Each structure stands twice: as structure tokens, then as C-alpha cells.
Amino acid sequence: MTVPIGIHDISMATGQYAMDLAELARRNDVDVNKYYIGLGQTTQTVPAADEDIVTMAAAAAKQIVAKHGVDGIRTVLFATESGIDQSKSAAIYVQDLIGLSSATRAVELKQACYGGTSALQLAAGIVARDPEQRVLVIASDIAKYDVDSSGESTQGAAAVAMLISANPNLAVIDETVGLYTAHVQDFWRPNYRSTPLVDGGLSVRAYLEAVEQAWKDYESRGGRSVTEFAGFCYHQPFTKMAYKAHTRLLELKGIDATEARLYADLSPTTIYNRAIGNSYTASLFVGLMSLLDHAEDLDGRSVALFSYGSGCVAELFSLTMVDGYREHLRTVENRAAIAHREPITYEKYRALREFALPEDGSDVTLDATSRSPFRLTSISGHSRIYEASHAR
Ligand code: CAA
């Protein structure tokens, strides 16, 4: 008998500040409904200067190890688009900060926003080989575009940590998946840039093409039909993208994509992302957490997930919820992480954007502003120095 493998626990962290998109609308002199309604975004997380993908990742992962301990965790897979080093894996910093054993495999994975899904599937493979092991999967990103570019309205930041194990408390990862890869220059970030190059219109078209192709591959592998799913989670660069994607899928299957149908299928998945903004690798899983925290009981029901990473790689996969999963959710903590962000003006956001870590190798000490359990204290001798604040 094969043992069920899936998500045993899932937790999130986000950054210190939140900018209402009304602030950006004021700056850009556009109707705020372009952002609130046209993109489906209300606020975006803006990290403090002493926060980065590692501090958010460690803050999310700390919640998992506090509840489940570290026994059996021999692998940490860290997916990110906003890596802090060209060579050293961000997973090593997290392994150290949260006190995992040195007998750990700590690796970073990259494929734009898709990386978290690849980590999830690789983790399932590791657990299938040895069901005694548990794998910590982390997706952490700061989505940052050029200032005064159209991408600025789709920024955000968050980390999601997941414990992948046999006999999971939350959800079983189903085996059938649909895959799609195509060489497309819709969004990419050469090594010499801190922000991506993006062709917004092409990226939306490439995403929609990927929905169709991944679904067709999924069907050809004997996957479920659309009507068998109790929920649909899409990667959400902005929440309206999920509506565009689901419309494409329903039309492909000859189902009328009425407003009521779209709202019923998608609205619970968009509540957190509307407030956080894009979080690249984490975004799909923030959507999943939003669904689980807001949907009616999904015991025994299946949820379809569509992961898209520009460039592009896409995967359609599904989870089947374990009976009683709702007893293991972190709804209060998740809502608090979003609600406790400090509102900031456009001017404060711009000042944070203008502050940049040195690129010439010089040392810097950062003011302590983050309320996260972990912060970046300094750059010293070309190294990032982090601290855990037990008071936080
Ligand atoms: N009231 C209501 N709606 C309004 C409005 C108003 N007053 N004014 C405009 N709108 C609507 C527009 O009609 C449009 O809706 P539709 O797309 O449904 O027609 C929407 O608001 C956005 O308007 P624009 O297309 O004019 O917006 P823009 O030029 O500012 O560009 C964007 C939007 C392309 C998403 C841009 O923000 C961008 O490039 N973002 C980064 C790239 C991105 O997120 N791509 C998504 C797919 S790629 C991916 O998923 C990977 C990833 O994470 C990056």
C-alpha cells in the first residue's frame, strides 16, 4: 500500500509595512479603481530595510518547527526569485536561524514564481523514498519592479513554509499533474539587475496560454474533470489574474464563466493576496492558505492549483484535503500577520526603495526597525549577518 504524502503544516510571514494602492494612485494620478478593481489589489507589503527573503522565510519556518520539532527534517528546499547570493543557498541561513540539524540538505531552487511548486514535488519524491523523513519547503520573495513602472502596482512580499510528510494533517498531494514549458521572454532578471525586465501584456498572454496547455496535459494524463474540484487556486501576480485564468479554463471546457461562478470559485483564494500583493514563489500558497482559512469545510474534497513561473514553466496539480484538516490551520496567525503591518505613505515607500544595500562590497549596519523574529543586522566582510530576537 502506498503511503499518502502531502502538506502536514503550512505557515506564512510577510513584511513590516503596507502601502495602500490609493497612495500609488495619488502619485500616478490615476483612478484608484484601476488598482482596486482592474487589478484586484488593495494594499502591497513593503519590507523594512532590515528584512529580506531570509528573515521572512525564517519567521514562517519558525512556526512550523515550534509546533512539530525538527526530528526527521533532513532537507530544506528554498524557492525564490529574489535570491540574495549567486552561489550560497538561502536555505543555509534558515537552517542555522531555526536550529535544524547539521545533517541537513539545504538547497535553493529557481524558476521565477514556479520554484515553490517544484520544491513541493521534489519534497514529495524524497518522502516517498523514505516516509520517515519530513521536508521543509520554503517559498519566499520580495516582488519589486522599477519605480514609476506599470509593474509597481503589482509588488508585494511574503514567505510560506510547508512541512511535507507522510500521513499529512492537511492535504495529500495527488499524483497526476499537467506540465508546460515554453521559452518566452515575458519576465526575467539578468544578474546585473535588482528588478526584472517585464513585458506586461506578453506575460498575461503567456500565463493564459500556459493555463490551457497545462490543463490539456493534465487531462491527457487522466486527471479529474473541472467539475470534480471544490476549489481552484491560481498563482496571483494580482488577484484579477486568477479571474482571467479561470475564465480561460472554463471556456476551454465549454462552461459559462458567469460572474457568480467565478466569484464562488475564486473569491476565498484572493483575500490574502489582495492585501499582500505579488509574492512570486509564495503567491500560489498564500492563495491556498486564503482558501483554507475562508472556505466551507473541504474534508475529502480536491482543490486544483495552477502554478506559473515566467519564462515560462507551469504546472497544474491538485491536493485532496484530509478529514479534520481545519483543526490544524493557522487562521488567527495568518490574519494577524497581514493586519499587523504598519500603513505607510507613498513618500515613506519611496524612501525605503531609495535605500539600497551597498553594491561595492562596503560594510553597513542597519537600524532595527523590523518586528519580525529575525532581522538582517548588517553586511560585514561581504556577508549578511542575521539575528534572532527572542523578545519579538
Ligand atoms: N476602474 C476599473 N478598472 C480599470 C480602471 C478603472 N478606473 N482603469 C483601468 N482598469 C483596468 C483595465 O481595463 C485593465 O483590466 P483588464 O486587464 O481586465 O482589461 C486593468 O485595470 C489593468 O489596466 P492596464 O492593463 O492598463 O494596466 P497596466 O498597464 O498598469 O499593466 C500589468 C498591468 C500588465 C499587470 C502591470 O502591472 C505589470 O506589468 N505587472 C507585472 C507583470 C505581471 O504581473 N504579469 C502577470 C502575468 S506573469 C506572472 O504571473 C508571473 C509573475 O508573478 C510576475
mmCIF file of C-alpha atoms in Angstrom, residues 4-235:
data_model
loop_
_atom_site.group_PDB
_atom_site.id
_atom_site.type_symbol
_atom_site.label_atom_id
_atom_site.label_comp_id
_atom_site.label_asym_id
_atom_site.label_seq_id
_atom_site.Cartn_x
_atom_site.Cartn_y
_atom_site.Cartn_z
ATOM 1 C CA PRO A 4 -0.244 9.265 1.411
ATOM 2 C CA ILE A 5 2.227 12.169 1.164
ATOM 3 C CA GLY A 6 1.377 15.810 1.439
ATOM 4 C CA ILE A 7 1.274 19.061 3.388
ATOM 5 C CA HIS A 8 1.405 18.433 7.121
ATOM 6 C CA ASP A 9 1.526 22.113 8.086
ATOM 7 C CA ILE A 10 1.701 25.482 6.311
ATOM 8 C CA SER A 11 2.587 28.902 7.751
ATOM 9 C CA MET A 12 3.288 32.376 6.416
ATOM 10 C CA ALA A 13 5.132 35.599 7.172
ATOM 11 C CA THR A 14 5.094 38.938 5.444
ATOM 12 C CA GLY A 15 6.895 42.270 5.812
ATOM 13 C CA GLN A 16 6.673 45.219 8.182
ATOM 14 C CA TYR A 17 4.750 47.791 6.151
ATOM 15 C CA ALA A 18 1.654 48.007 3.952
ATOM 16 C CA MET A 19 1.087 50.672 1.293
ATOM 17 C CA ASP A 20 -2.500 51.241 0.213
ATOM 18 C CA LEU A 21 -2.676 51.408 -3.568
ATOM 19 C CA ALA A 22 -4.596 54.678 -3.159
ATOM 20 C CA GLU A 23 -1.149 56.115 -2.336
ATOM 21 C CA LEU A 24 0.238 54.890 -5.662
ATOM 22 C CA ALA A 25 -2.876 56.099 -7.498
ATOM 23 C CA ARG A 26 -2.315 59.555 -5.983
ATOM 24 C CA ARG A 27 1.299 59.521 -7.156
ATOM 25 C CA ASN A 28 0.410 58.275 -10.654
ATOM 26 C CA ASP A 29 -2.692 60.450 -10.934
ATOM 27 C CA VAL A 30 -4.905 57.507 -11.915
ATOM 28 C CA ASP A 31 -8.312 56.377 -10.667
ATOM 29 C CA VAL A 32 -7.670 54.103 -7.675
ATOM 30 C CA ASN A 33 -10.228 51.652 -9.074
ATOM 31 C CA LYS A 34 -7.698 50.738 -11.738
ATOM 32 C CA TYR A 35 -5.822 49.034 -8.897
ATOM 33 C CA TYR A 36 -8.689 48.096 -6.554
ATOM 34 C CA ILE A 37 -10.939 46.703 -9.319
ATOM 35 C CA GLY A 38 -8.854 46.485 -12.522
ATOM 36 C CA LEU A 39 -6.016 44.561 -10.841
ATOM 37 C CA GLY A 40 -7.916 43.413 -7.746
ATOM 38 C CA GLN A 41 -5.298 44.734 -5.308
ATOM 39 C CA THR A 42 -5.890 46.959 -2.283
ATOM 40 C CA THR A 43 -2.519 47.102 -0.496
ATOM 41 C CA GLN A 44 1.001 45.779 -1.001
ATOM 42 C CA THR A 45 3.527 44.629 1.584
ATOM 43 C CA VAL A 46 6.694 46.703 1.706
ATOM 44 C CA PRO A 47 9.534 45.136 3.720
ATOM 45 C CA ALA A 48 11.613 47.152 6.205
ATOM 46 C CA ALA A 49 15.274 47.746 5.333
ATOM 47 C CA ASP A 50 16.310 45.043 7.817
ATOM 48 C CA GLU A 51 14.001 42.412 6.269
ATOM 49 C CA ASP A 52 14.701 40.192 3.276
ATOM 50 C CA ILE A 53 13.736 36.784 1.910
ATOM 51 C CA VAL A 54 15.704 35.051 4.670
ATOM 52 C CA THR A 55 14.092 36.909 7.584
ATOM 53 C CA MET A 56 10.595 36.262 6.182
ATOM 54 C CA ALA A 57 11.421 32.619 5.447
ATOM 55 C CA ALA A 58 12.821 32.016 8.929
ATOM 56 C CA ALA A 59 9.783 33.725 10.506
ATOM 57 C CA ALA A 60 7.454 31.382 8.583
ATOM 58 C CA ALA A 61 9.554 28.243 9.200
ATOM 59 C CA LYS A 62 9.961 29.002 12.911
ATOM 60 C CA GLN A 63 6.201 28.490 13.381
ATOM 61 C CA ILE A 64 6.479 25.014 11.849
ATOM 62 C CA VAL A 65 9.410 23.814 13.955
ATOM 63 C CA ALA A 66 7.887 25.329 17.115
ATOM 64 C CA LYS A 67 4.879 23.039 16.607
ATOM 65 C CA HIS A 68 6.426 19.902 15.120
ATOM 66 C CA GLY A 69 10.067 19.940 16.226
ATOM 67 C CA VAL A 70 12.979 19.277 13.923
ATOM 68 C CA ASP A 71 13.158 15.479 14.065
ATOM 69 C CA GLY A 72 13.221 13.836 10.657
ATOM 70 C CA ILE A 73 13.803 17.094 8.769
ATOM 71 C CA ARG A 74 16.860 16.294 6.654
ATOM 72 C CA THR A 75 16.065 18.551 3.684
ATOM 73 C CA VAL A 76 15.231 22.256 3.311
ATOM 74 C CA LEU A 77 14.212 23.382 -0.164
ATOM 75 C CA PHE A 78 14.135 27.175 -0.546
ATOM 76 C CA ALA A 79 12.411 28.530 -3.648
ATOM 77 C CA THR A 80 12.896 32.166 -4.591
ATOM 78 C CA GLU A 81 13.133 34.590 -7.474
ATOM 79 C CA SER A 82 14.786 37.263 -5.315
ATOM 80 C CA GLY A 83 17.904 35.382 -4.194
ATOM 81 C CA ILE A 84 20.488 37.165 -2.044
ATOM 82 C CA ASP A 85 23.555 35.332 -3.327
ATOM 83 C CA GLN A 86 24.643 33.880 -6.663
ATOM 84 C CA SER A 87 26.171 30.815 -5.032
ATOM 85 C CA LYS A 88 25.186 30.188 -1.436
ATOM 86 C CA SER A 89 21.692 28.861 -0.818
ATOM 87 C CA ALA A 90 19.340 30.976 1.304
ATOM 88 C CA ALA A 91 18.259 27.650 2.841
ATOM 89 C CA ILE A 92 21.540 27.514 4.806
ATOM 90 C CA TYR A 93 20.767 30.774 6.602
ATOM 91 C CA VAL A 94 17.350 29.410 7.561
ATOM 92 C CA GLN A 95 18.791 26.056 8.672
ATOM 93 C CA ASP A 96 21.058 27.995 11.022
ATOM 94 C CA LEU A 97 18.489 30.535 12.260
ATOM 95 C CA ILE A 98 15.810 27.981 13.173
ATOM 96 C CA GLY A 99 18.205 25.401 14.592
ATOM 97 C CA LEU A 100 17.945 22.480 12.171
ATOM 98 C CA SER A 101 20.446 19.654 12.454
ATOM 99 C CA SER A 102 23.720 19.914 10.541
ATOM 100 C CA ALA A 103 22.714 16.589 8.964
ATOM 101 C CA THR A 104 20.561 18.591 6.544
ATOM 102 C CA ARG A 105 20.472 19.034 2.764
ATOM 103 C CA ALA A 106 19.867 22.791 2.242
ATOM 104 C CA VAL A 107 19.252 23.911 -1.337
ATOM 105 C CA GLU A 108 17.827 26.872 -3.262
ATOM 106 C CA LEU A 109 15.597 26.426 -6.318
ATOM 107 C CA LYS A 110 14.869 28.916 -9.074
ATOM 108 C CA GLN A 111 12.311 29.191 -11.842
ATOM 109 C CA ALA A 112 10.640 32.559 -11.319
ATOM 110 C CA CYS A 113 7.316 32.138 -9.464
ATOM 111 C CA TYR A 114 7.110 28.397 -10.206
ATOM 112 C CA GLY A 115 10.009 27.371 -7.909
ATOM 113 C CA GLY A 116 7.821 26.657 -4.861
ATOM 114 C CA THR A 117 5.798 24.065 -6.751
ATOM 115 C CA SER A 118 8.925 22.309 -7.989
ATOM 116 C CA ALA A 119 10.154 22.223 -4.367
ATOM 117 C CA LEU A 120 6.849 20.701 -3.266
ATOM 118 C CA GLN A 121 7.042 17.934 -5.866
ATOM 119 C CA LEU A 122 10.718 17.209 -5.142
ATOM 120 C CA ALA A 123 9.890 17.023 -1.444
ATOM 121 C CA ALA A 124 7.098 14.522 -2.134
ATOM 122 C CA GLY A 125 9.636 12.373 -4.002
ATOM 123 C CA ILE A 126 12.076 12.449 -1.065
ATOM 124 C CA VAL A 127 9.349 11.441 1.383
ATOM 125 C CA ALA A 128 8.154 8.679 -0.978
ATOM 126 C CA ARG A 129 11.637 7.168 -0.847
ATOM 127 C CA ASP A 130 11.797 7.389 2.947
ATOM 128 C CA PRO A 131 8.442 8.108 4.661
ATOM 129 C CA GLU A 132 10.231 8.650 7.999
ATOM 130 C CA GLN A 133 11.696 11.872 6.624
ATOM 131 C CA ARG A 134 9.990 15.255 6.587
ATOM 132 C CA VAL A 135 10.973 18.030 4.171
ATOM 133 C CA LEU A 136 10.768 21.744 4.907
ATOM 134 C CA VAL A 137 9.717 23.620 1.767
ATOM 135 C CA ILE A 138 10.006 27.396 1.807
ATOM 136 C CA ALA A 139 8.880 29.897 -0.825
ATOM 137 C CA SER A 140 9.965 33.469 -0.076
ATOM 138 C CA ASP A 141 10.063 36.517 -2.311
ATOM 139 C CA ILE A 142 10.056 40.271 -2.494
ATOM 140 C CA ALA A 143 8.353 41.324 -5.735
ATOM 141 C CA LYS A 144 9.974 44.592 -6.749
ATOM 142 C CA TYR A 145 9.698 46.400 -10.097
ATOM 143 C CA ASP A 146 11.306 49.618 -11.328
ATOM 144 C CA VAL A 147 9.856 52.680 -9.612
ATOM 145 C CA ASP A 148 7.391 54.565 -11.804
ATOM 146 C CA SER A 149 6.878 51.494 -13.998
ATOM 147 C CA SER A 150 3.480 49.824 -14.510
ATOM 148 C CA GLY A 151 4.697 46.774 -12.593
ATOM 149 C CA GLU A 152 4.942 48.848 -9.383
ATOM 150 C CA SER A 153 1.234 48.305 -8.669
ATOM 151 C CA THR A 154 1.820 44.523 -8.553
ATOM 152 C CA GLN A 155 4.581 44.466 -5.935
ATOM 153 C CA GLY A 156 4.438 42.702 -2.580
ATOM 154 C CA ALA A 157 6.335 40.326 -0.301
ATOM 155 C CA ALA A 158 5.710 37.147 1.687
ATOM 156 C CA ALA A 159 7.117 33.775 2.672
ATOM 157 C CA VAL A 160 5.300 30.463 3.056
ATOM 158 C CA ALA A 161 6.786 27.446 4.821
ATOM 159 C CA MET A 162 5.366 23.933 4.424
ATOM 160 C CA LEU A 163 6.205 20.685 6.137
ATOM 161 C CA ILE A 164 5.891 17.806 3.676
ATOM 162 C CA SER A 165 5.408 14.410 5.264
ATOM 163 C CA ALA A 166 3.760 11.011 5.053
ATOM 164 C CA ASN A 167 0.221 10.833 6.514
ATOM 165 C CA PRO A 168 -0.185 14.631 6.489
ATOM 166 C CA ASN A 169 -2.612 16.569 8.690
ATOM 167 C CA LEU A 170 -3.779 18.936 5.953
ATOM 168 C CA ALA A 171 -3.687 17.720 2.358
ATOM 169 C CA VAL A 172 -2.449 14.867 0.186
ATOM 170 C CA ILE A 173 -0.533 15.847 -2.960
ATOM 171 C CA ASP A 174 -2.240 13.968 -5.801
ATOM 172 C CA GLU A 175 -0.001 12.193 -8.281
ATOM 173 C CA THR A 176 -1.438 13.350 -11.603
ATOM 174 C CA VAL A 177 -0.075 16.685 -12.846
ATOM 175 C CA GLY A 178 -0.115 18.704 -16.061
ATOM 176 C CA LEU A 179 3.110 20.345 -17.225
ATOM 177 C CA TYR A 180 4.030 23.079 -19.688
ATOM 178 C CA THR A 181 7.352 24.738 -20.505
ATOM 179 C CA ALA A 182 7.986 27.294 -23.264
ATOM 180 C CA HIS A 183 10.875 29.663 -23.948
ATOM 181 C CA VAL A 184 9.224 33.077 -23.678
ATOM 182 C CA GLN A 185 10.761 36.415 -22.650
ATOM 183 C CA ASP A 186 7.847 37.774 -20.626
ATOM 184 C CA PHE A 187 9.677 38.453 -17.343
ATOM 185 C CA TRP A 188 13.304 37.784 -16.453
ATOM 186 C CA ARG A 189 16.063 39.297 -14.341
ATOM 187 C CA PRO A 190 19.638 39.298 -15.650
ATOM 188 C CA ASN A 191 22.354 39.005 -12.974
ATOM 189 C CA TYR A 192 23.212 42.702 -13.207
ATOM 190 C CA ARG A 193 19.690 43.869 -12.305
ATOM 191 C CA SER A 194 17.831 44.081 -8.986
ATOM 192 C CA THR A 195 14.464 44.432 -10.736
ATOM 193 C CA PRO A 196 13.060 42.303 -13.550
ATOM 194 C CA LEU A 197 12.614 43.184 -17.175
ATOM 195 C CA VAL A 198 8.965 42.586 -17.977
ATOM 196 C CA ASP A 199 6.631 42.746 -20.933
ATOM 197 C CA GLY A 200 3.340 43.013 -19.030
ATOM 198 C CA GLY A 201 0.965 42.261 -21.905
ATOM 199 C CA LEU A 202 3.034 39.308 -23.108
ATOM 200 C CA SER A 203 3.253 37.967 -19.541
ATOM 201 C CA VAL A 204 -0.534 37.898 -19.210
ATOM 202 C CA ARG A 205 -0.916 36.172 -22.595
ATOM 203 C CA ALA A 206 1.856 33.668 -21.790
ATOM 204 C CA TYR A 207 0.199 32.871 -18.442
ATOM 205 C CA LEU A 208 -3.174 32.225 -20.121
ATOM 206 C CA GLU A 209 -1.598 30.030 -22.796
ATOM 207 C CA ALA A 210 0.108 28.067 -20.026
ATOM 208 C CA VAL A 211 -3.235 27.517 -18.240
ATOM 209 C CA GLU A 212 -4.648 25.964 -21.391
ATOM 210 C CA GLN A 213 -1.619 23.832 -22.225
ATOM 211 C CA ALA A 214 -1.023 22.590 -18.665
ATOM 212 C CA TRP A 215 -4.698 21.671 -18.366
ATOM 213 C CA LYS A 216 -4.585 19.754 -21.655
ATOM 214 C CA ASP A 217 -1.527 17.833 -20.458
ATOM 215 C CA TYR A 218 -3.273 17.161 -17.129
ATOM 216 C CA GLU A 219 -6.328 15.776 -18.935
ATOM 217 C CA SER A 220 -4.183 13.614 -21.239
ATOM 218 C CA ARG A 221 -2.647 12.024 -18.120
ATOM 219 C CA GLY A 222 -6.078 11.016 -16.831
ATOM 220 C CA GLY A 223 -6.665 13.935 -14.448
ATOM 221 C CA ARG A 224 -10.008 14.891 -12.902
ATOM 222 C CA SER A 225 -12.575 16.975 -14.747
ATOM 223 C CA VAL A 226 -13.129 20.633 -13.820
ATOM 224 C CA THR A 227 -16.456 19.813 -12.181
ATOM 225 C CA GLU A 228 -14.827 17.452 -9.675
ATOM 226 C CA PHE A 229 -12.865 20.230 -7.918
ATOM 227 C CA ALA A 230 -14.177 22.040 -4.844
ATOM 228 C CA GLY A 231 -11.683 24.894 -5.228
ATOM 229 C CA PHE A 232 -9.281 26.499 -7.689
ATOM 230 C CA CYS A 233 -6.070 28.256 -6.671
ATOM 231 C CA TYR A 234 -4.031 30.171 -9.213
ATOM 232 C CA HIS A 235 -0.694 31.911 -8.981
#
